[in-house]
Tab-separated table of C-alpha atoms and ligand atoms in Angstrom:
chain	number	residue	atom	x	y	z
A	1	MET	CA	122.694	102.542	71.922
A	2	LEU	CA	124.117	104.841	74.566
A	3	HIS	CA	121.436	106.815	76.366
A	4	VAL	CA	122.334	110.212	77.881
A	5	THR	CA	120.119	112.099	80.338
A	6	GLY	CA	120.704	115.640	81.604
A	7	ILE	CA	120.051	115.918	85.344
A	8	PRO	CA	119.537	119.616	86.139
A	9	ALA	CA	121.676	121.016	88.969
A	10	PHE	CA	121.993	124.506	90.467
A	11	HIS	CA	120.643	127.259	88.227
A	12	ASP	CA	121.848	126.181	84.786
A	13	ASN	CA	124.116	123.110	85.087
A	14	TYR	CA	123.546	119.674	83.609
A	15	VAL	CA	124.998	116.525	85.148
A	16	TRP	CA	125.097	114.085	82.223
A	17	LEU	CA	124.141	110.504	83.053
A	18	LEU	CA	125.211	107.754	80.635
A	19	GLN	CA	123.472	104.396	80.515
A	20	ARG	CA	122.792	101.362	78.342
A	21	PRO	CA	119.217	100.138	78.144
A	22	GLY	CA	118.734	97.244	80.586
A	23	GLU	CA	122.021	97.876	82.424
A	24	PRO	CA	121.607	99.304	85.950
A	25	ARG	CA	125.209	100.522	86.244
A	26	VAL	CA	125.647	104.097	84.998
A	27	THR	CA	128.210	106.892	84.697
A	28	VAL	CA	127.830	110.603	85.433
A	29	VAL	CA	129.852	113.540	84.140
A	30	ASP	CA	130.716	116.581	86.310
A	31	PRO	CA	128.380	116.089	89.287
A	32	GLY	CA	128.539	119.518	90.889
A	33	ASP	CA	125.813	118.492	93.322
A	34	ALA	CA	125.174	114.999	94.709
A	35	ALA	CA	121.523	115.395	95.746
A	36	PRO	CA	119.830	115.460	92.309
A	37	VAL	CA	122.046	112.563	91.145
A	38	LEU	CA	121.240	110.414	94.189
A	39	ALA	CA	117.537	111.163	93.754
A	40	PHE	CA	117.676	110.127	90.094
A	41	LEU	CA	119.600	106.922	90.876
A	42	GLN	CA	117.080	105.948	93.527
A	43	GLN	CA	114.055	106.823	91.433
A	44	GLN	CA	115.348	104.842	88.430
A	45	GLN	CA	116.878	101.995	90.491
A	46	LEU	CA	120.362	102.608	89.069
A	47	GLN	CA	123.863	102.074	90.484
A	48	LEU	CA	126.626	104.597	89.990
A	49	ASP	CA	129.599	102.821	88.403
A	50	SER	CA	131.832	105.759	87.570
A	51	ILE	CA	132.229	109.525	87.630
A	52	LEU	CA	133.962	111.510	84.895
A	53	VAL	CA	135.312	114.964	85.750
A	54	THR	CA	136.376	117.521	83.120
A	55	HIS	CA	137.936	120.110	85.465
A	56	HIS	CA	138.186	121.125	89.088
A	57	HIS	CA	135.643	123.963	89.358
A	58	ARG	CA	133.295	123.591	92.298
A	59	ASP	CA	130.111	123.352	90.220
A	60	HIS	CA	131.629	120.318	88.442
A	61	ILE	CA	133.076	118.366	91.383
A	62	GLY	CA	131.050	119.454	94.441
A	63	GLY	CA	129.051	116.219	94.484
A	64	VAL	CA	132.002	113.864	93.963
A	65	PRO	CA	132.894	113.127	97.646
A	66	THR	CA	129.298	112.321	98.618
A	67	LEU	CA	128.633	110.248	95.502
A	68	LYS	CA	131.853	108.279	95.840
A	69	ALA	CA	131.202	107.600	99.533
A	70	ALA	CA	127.610	106.545	98.841
A	71	THR	CA	128.261	104.338	95.811
A	72	GLY	CA	131.949	103.415	95.615
A	73	ALA	CA	132.058	104.766	92.062
A	74	THR	CA	135.419	105.027	90.303
A	75	VAL	CA	136.415	108.649	89.691
A	76	TYR	CA	138.227	109.723	86.506
A	77	GLY	CA	139.573	113.245	86.203
A	78	PRO	CA	142.421	115.558	85.266
A	79	ALA	CA	145.719	114.887	86.994
A	80	ILE	CA	145.722	117.632	89.629
A	81	GLU	CA	145.909	117.354	93.389
A	82	ARG	CA	142.754	119.385	94.000
A	83	ILE	CA	140.468	116.450	93.129
A	84	ALA	CA	141.287	114.307	96.166
A	85	GLU	CA	138.803	111.545	95.265
A	86	CYS	CA	140.255	110.954	91.791
A	87	ASP	CA	141.135	107.276	91.196
A	88	VAL	CA	142.306	107.530	87.588
A	89	ALA	CA	144.328	110.665	86.790
A	90	LEU	CA	144.236	111.660	83.127
A	91	HIS	CA	146.297	114.022	80.978
A	92	GLY	CA	144.680	113.636	77.555
A	93	GLY	CA	145.662	111.128	74.903
A	94	GLU	CA	144.390	108.127	76.888
A	95	THR	CA	141.428	105.892	76.084
A	96	ILE	CA	139.350	104.843	79.087
A	97	ARG	CA	137.137	101.757	79.009
A	98	LEU	CA	134.026	101.717	81.170
A	99	ALA	CA	133.337	97.978	81.306
A	100	ALA	CA	129.878	98.264	82.873
A	101	LEU	CA	128.696	100.454	80.000
A	102	GLN	CA	130.776	98.691	77.344
A	103	LEU	CA	131.978	102.153	76.438
A	104	ALA	CA	135.402	103.377	75.331
A	105	LEU	CA	136.066	107.112	75.543
A	106	GLN	CA	139.002	109.069	74.196
A	107	VAL	CA	140.404	111.640	76.597
A	108	LEU	CA	141.247	114.963	74.965
A	109	ALA	CA	143.400	117.661	76.571
A	110	VAL	CA	141.474	120.917	76.088
A	111	PRO	CA	143.231	123.585	78.180
A	112	GLY	CA	142.115	127.215	78.164
A	113	HIS	CA	139.168	127.683	80.531
A	114	VAL	CA	141.553	126.195	83.062
A	115	ARG	CA	144.991	124.746	82.420
A	116	GLU	CA	144.032	121.177	83.285
A	117	HIS	CA	140.766	120.692	81.426
A	118	ILE	CA	139.960	117.428	79.674
A	119	ALA	CA	137.071	116.258	77.503
A	120	TYR	CA	135.703	112.782	76.824
A	121	TYR	CA	134.741	111.623	73.327
A	122	GLY	CA	133.141	108.389	72.156
A	123	GLU	CA	130.187	106.958	70.221
A	124	GLY	CA	129.686	110.299	68.515
A	125	ARG	CA	129.372	112.246	71.738
A	126	LEU	CA	131.640	114.859	73.279
A	127	PHE	CA	131.530	115.768	76.986
A	128	CYS	CA	133.470	119.009	77.059
A	129	GLY	CA	132.692	120.717	80.389
A	130	ASP	CA	133.223	124.476	80.095
A	131	THR	CA	135.321	124.507	76.909
A	132	LEU	CA	132.799	124.722	74.073
A	133	PHE	CA	129.231	125.872	74.738
A	134	MET	CA	126.298	126.030	72.383
A	135	ALA	CA	126.911	129.279	70.450
A	136	GLY	CA	129.768	130.218	72.771
A	137	CYS	CA	132.823	129.075	74.698
A	138	GLY	CA	134.170	129.138	78.234
A	139	ARG	CA	135.896	132.063	79.871
A	140	VAL	CA	139.646	131.973	80.374
A	141	PHE	CA	140.562	131.445	84.031
A	142	THR	CA	143.866	129.659	84.699
A	143	GLY	CA	144.580	128.739	81.076
A	144	THR	CA	145.402	131.162	78.257
A	145	VAL	CA	143.359	132.488	75.364
A	146	GLU	CA	145.847	130.841	72.975
A	147	GLN	CA	145.232	127.488	74.683
A	148	LEU	CA	141.468	127.893	74.428
A	149	PHE	CA	141.743	128.804	70.740
A	150	GLY	CA	143.870	125.698	70.151
A	151	SER	CA	141.459	123.478	72.079
A	152	LEU	CA	138.458	124.713	70.097
A	153	ASN	CA	140.367	124.125	66.868
A	154	LEU	CA	140.998	120.556	68.033
A	155	LEU	CA	137.285	120.032	68.731
A	156	LYS	CA	136.392	121.485	65.301
A	157	LYS	CA	138.131	118.480	63.715
A	158	LEU	CA	135.702	115.972	65.245
A	159	PRO	CA	133.010	114.595	62.916
A	160	ALA	CA	130.369	117.242	62.149
A	161	GLU	CA	127.564	115.025	63.463
A	162	THR	CA	129.183	114.840	66.940
A	163	LEU	CA	126.737	115.682	69.712
A	164	ILE	CA	128.137	118.320	72.066
A	165	TYR	CA	127.303	117.894	75.753
A	166	CYS	CA	128.521	121.009	77.554
A	167	THR	CA	127.778	121.628	81.229
A	168	HIS	CA	125.715	124.831	81.097
A	169	GLU	CA	122.461	126.045	79.570
A	170	TYR	CA	123.933	129.296	78.265
A	171	THR	CA	122.677	129.079	74.685
A	172	ALA	CA	120.143	131.936	74.705
A	173	SER	CA	122.532	134.451	76.298
A	174	ASN	CA	125.362	133.312	74.028
A	175	LEU	CA	123.170	133.925	70.986
A	176	ARG	CA	122.241	137.374	72.281
A	177	PHE	CA	125.951	138.203	72.245
A	178	ALA	CA	126.498	136.568	68.843
A	179	ARG	CA	123.645	138.684	67.436
A	180	ALA	CA	125.206	141.834	68.886
A	181	VAL	CA	128.437	140.962	67.051
A	182	GLU	CA	126.716	140.156	63.742
A	183	PRO	CA	123.223	141.728	63.779
A	184	THR	CA	122.472	140.924	60.137
A	185	GLU	CA	123.713	137.299	60.078
A	186	PRO	CA	120.630	135.267	59.115
A	187	ARG	CA	121.892	131.958	60.569
A	188	LEU	CA	121.965	133.607	63.995
A	189	SER	CA	118.464	135.070	63.910
A	190	ALA	CA	117.011	131.707	62.842
A	191	ARG	CA	118.899	129.871	65.561
A	192	GLU	CA	117.970	132.393	68.231
A	193	ALA	CA	114.267	132.103	67.373
A	194	ASP	CA	114.499	128.317	67.645
A	195	VAL	CA	116.369	128.443	70.963
A	196	LEU	CA	114.012	130.983	72.534
A	197	ALA	CA	111.013	128.867	71.501
A	198	ARG	CA	112.559	125.771	73.068
A	199	ARG	CA	113.438	127.593	76.274
A	200	SER	CA	109.913	129.015	76.534
A	201	ARG	CA	108.655	125.403	76.471
A	202	GLY	CA	111.120	124.548	79.255
A	203	GLU	CA	113.257	122.402	76.946
A	204	SER	CA	117.010	121.992	77.070
A	205	THR	CA	119.075	123.267	74.131
A	206	VAL	CA	121.918	120.838	74.910
A	207	PRO	CA	123.141	118.688	73.257
A	208	GLY	CA	123.513	120.137	69.790
A	209	THR	CA	125.636	119.057	66.852
A	210	LEU	CA	129.093	120.287	65.997
A	211	ALA	CA	127.728	121.015	62.499
A	212	VAL	CA	125.420	123.706	63.920
A	213	GLU	CA	128.265	125.167	65.984
A	214	LEU	CA	130.546	125.329	62.951
A	215	GLN	CA	127.822	127.311	61.166
A	216	SER	CA	126.804	129.756	63.868
A	217	ASN	CA	129.137	129.777	66.881
A	218	PRO	CA	131.263	132.911	66.392
A	219	PHE	CA	134.102	131.466	68.486
A	220	LEU	CA	134.491	128.677	65.894
A	221	ARG	CA	134.407	131.055	62.922
A	222	CYS	CA	137.329	133.373	63.673
A	223	GLU	CA	139.019	132.576	60.351
A	224	GLU	CA	136.010	134.018	58.420
A	225	PRO	CA	136.611	137.521	56.986
A	226	ALA	CA	133.030	138.654	57.697
A	227	LEU	CA	133.406	137.874	61.400
A	228	GLN	CA	136.896	139.404	61.538
A	229	GLN	CA	135.471	142.638	60.125
A	230	ALA	CA	132.567	142.612	62.590
A	231	VAL	CA	134.914	142.068	65.544
A	232	ALA	CA	137.300	144.798	64.355
A	233	ALA	CA	134.387	147.220	63.957
A	234	GLY	CA	132.859	146.304	67.313
A	235	THR	CA	136.039	146.395	69.392
A	236	GLY	CA	138.330	148.837	67.592
A	237	GLU	CA	141.035	146.150	67.656
A	238	ALA	CA	143.283	145.750	64.606
A	239	VAL	CA	142.201	142.167	63.998
A	240	GLY	CA	143.106	142.048	60.324
A	241	ALA	CA	143.000	138.538	58.882
A	242	ASP	CA	144.435	136.932	62.027
A	243	ALA	CA	142.081	134.276	63.438
A	244	LEU	CA	143.758	134.222	66.869
A	245	ALA	CA	143.609	138.034	67.136
A	246	CYS	CA	139.936	137.858	66.185
A	247	PHE	CA	139.293	135.160	68.798
A	248	THR	CA	141.164	137.122	71.491
A	249	ALA	CA	139.220	140.324	70.804
A	250	LEU	CA	135.919	138.412	70.604
A	251	ARG	CA	136.525	136.635	73.938
A	252	ALA	CA	137.416	139.953	75.605
A	253	TRP	CA	134.278	141.576	74.113
A	254	LYS	CA	132.116	138.771	75.500
A	255	ASN	CA	133.652	139.318	78.964
A	256	ARG	CA	132.486	142.942	78.875
A	257	PHE	CA	129.072	142.172	77.367
A	258	SER	CA	125.974	142.136	79.521
B	1	ZN	ZN1	134.530	125.829	84.952
């Protein structure tokens, strides 16, 4: 059984730590900050075997140089020059094998948030960085909205029971937006109540299942007529029955929403 722990970093990031029971060698995903990871490794008497990076943003790679220097971990990441410490450059389509964890992960190309964004999938878990969030999705920076739409459609094809490990605890604010888009959608009010209760107890809302996202994440439902009508009414855009037009207008609306 693969065990995954979320190490909190900064204000609302999670550095995911993967381990097998009884095995001291572990892997982390997107260590934006080295200090909380080093503290966890020391406290739990663990050794860092490898680092997986989804994309080059500072809050995902800031801890990589220190962690690599301190542990000698192997760094996997997207094939771009800006990640100087990267040992294994990936494009998507590969399978990586982490021998220490006896874990094989498929590498998926998921451009959109940035052009060179990858995700890692294996043993029913998806590590997707800033592509898909609980009840939301990433902003478009150096990629395109069409790329992000295509990447989310790719992720929608994974098994419904897949656990989604995104990097940020954005769920409550994402649901506030989703409720503004569809105020009378009962699946959203139920989910928001659950999420707010968990947050008030100091609990994480990540991971969640793809099944829940398919039900209540508006960015995964842009082919549904009810959402298309809500987005057209809320934005004044002529969305019609076009899922990409709906997604584009919805993403732009979220950018303006506060
Ligand atoms: Zn990012």
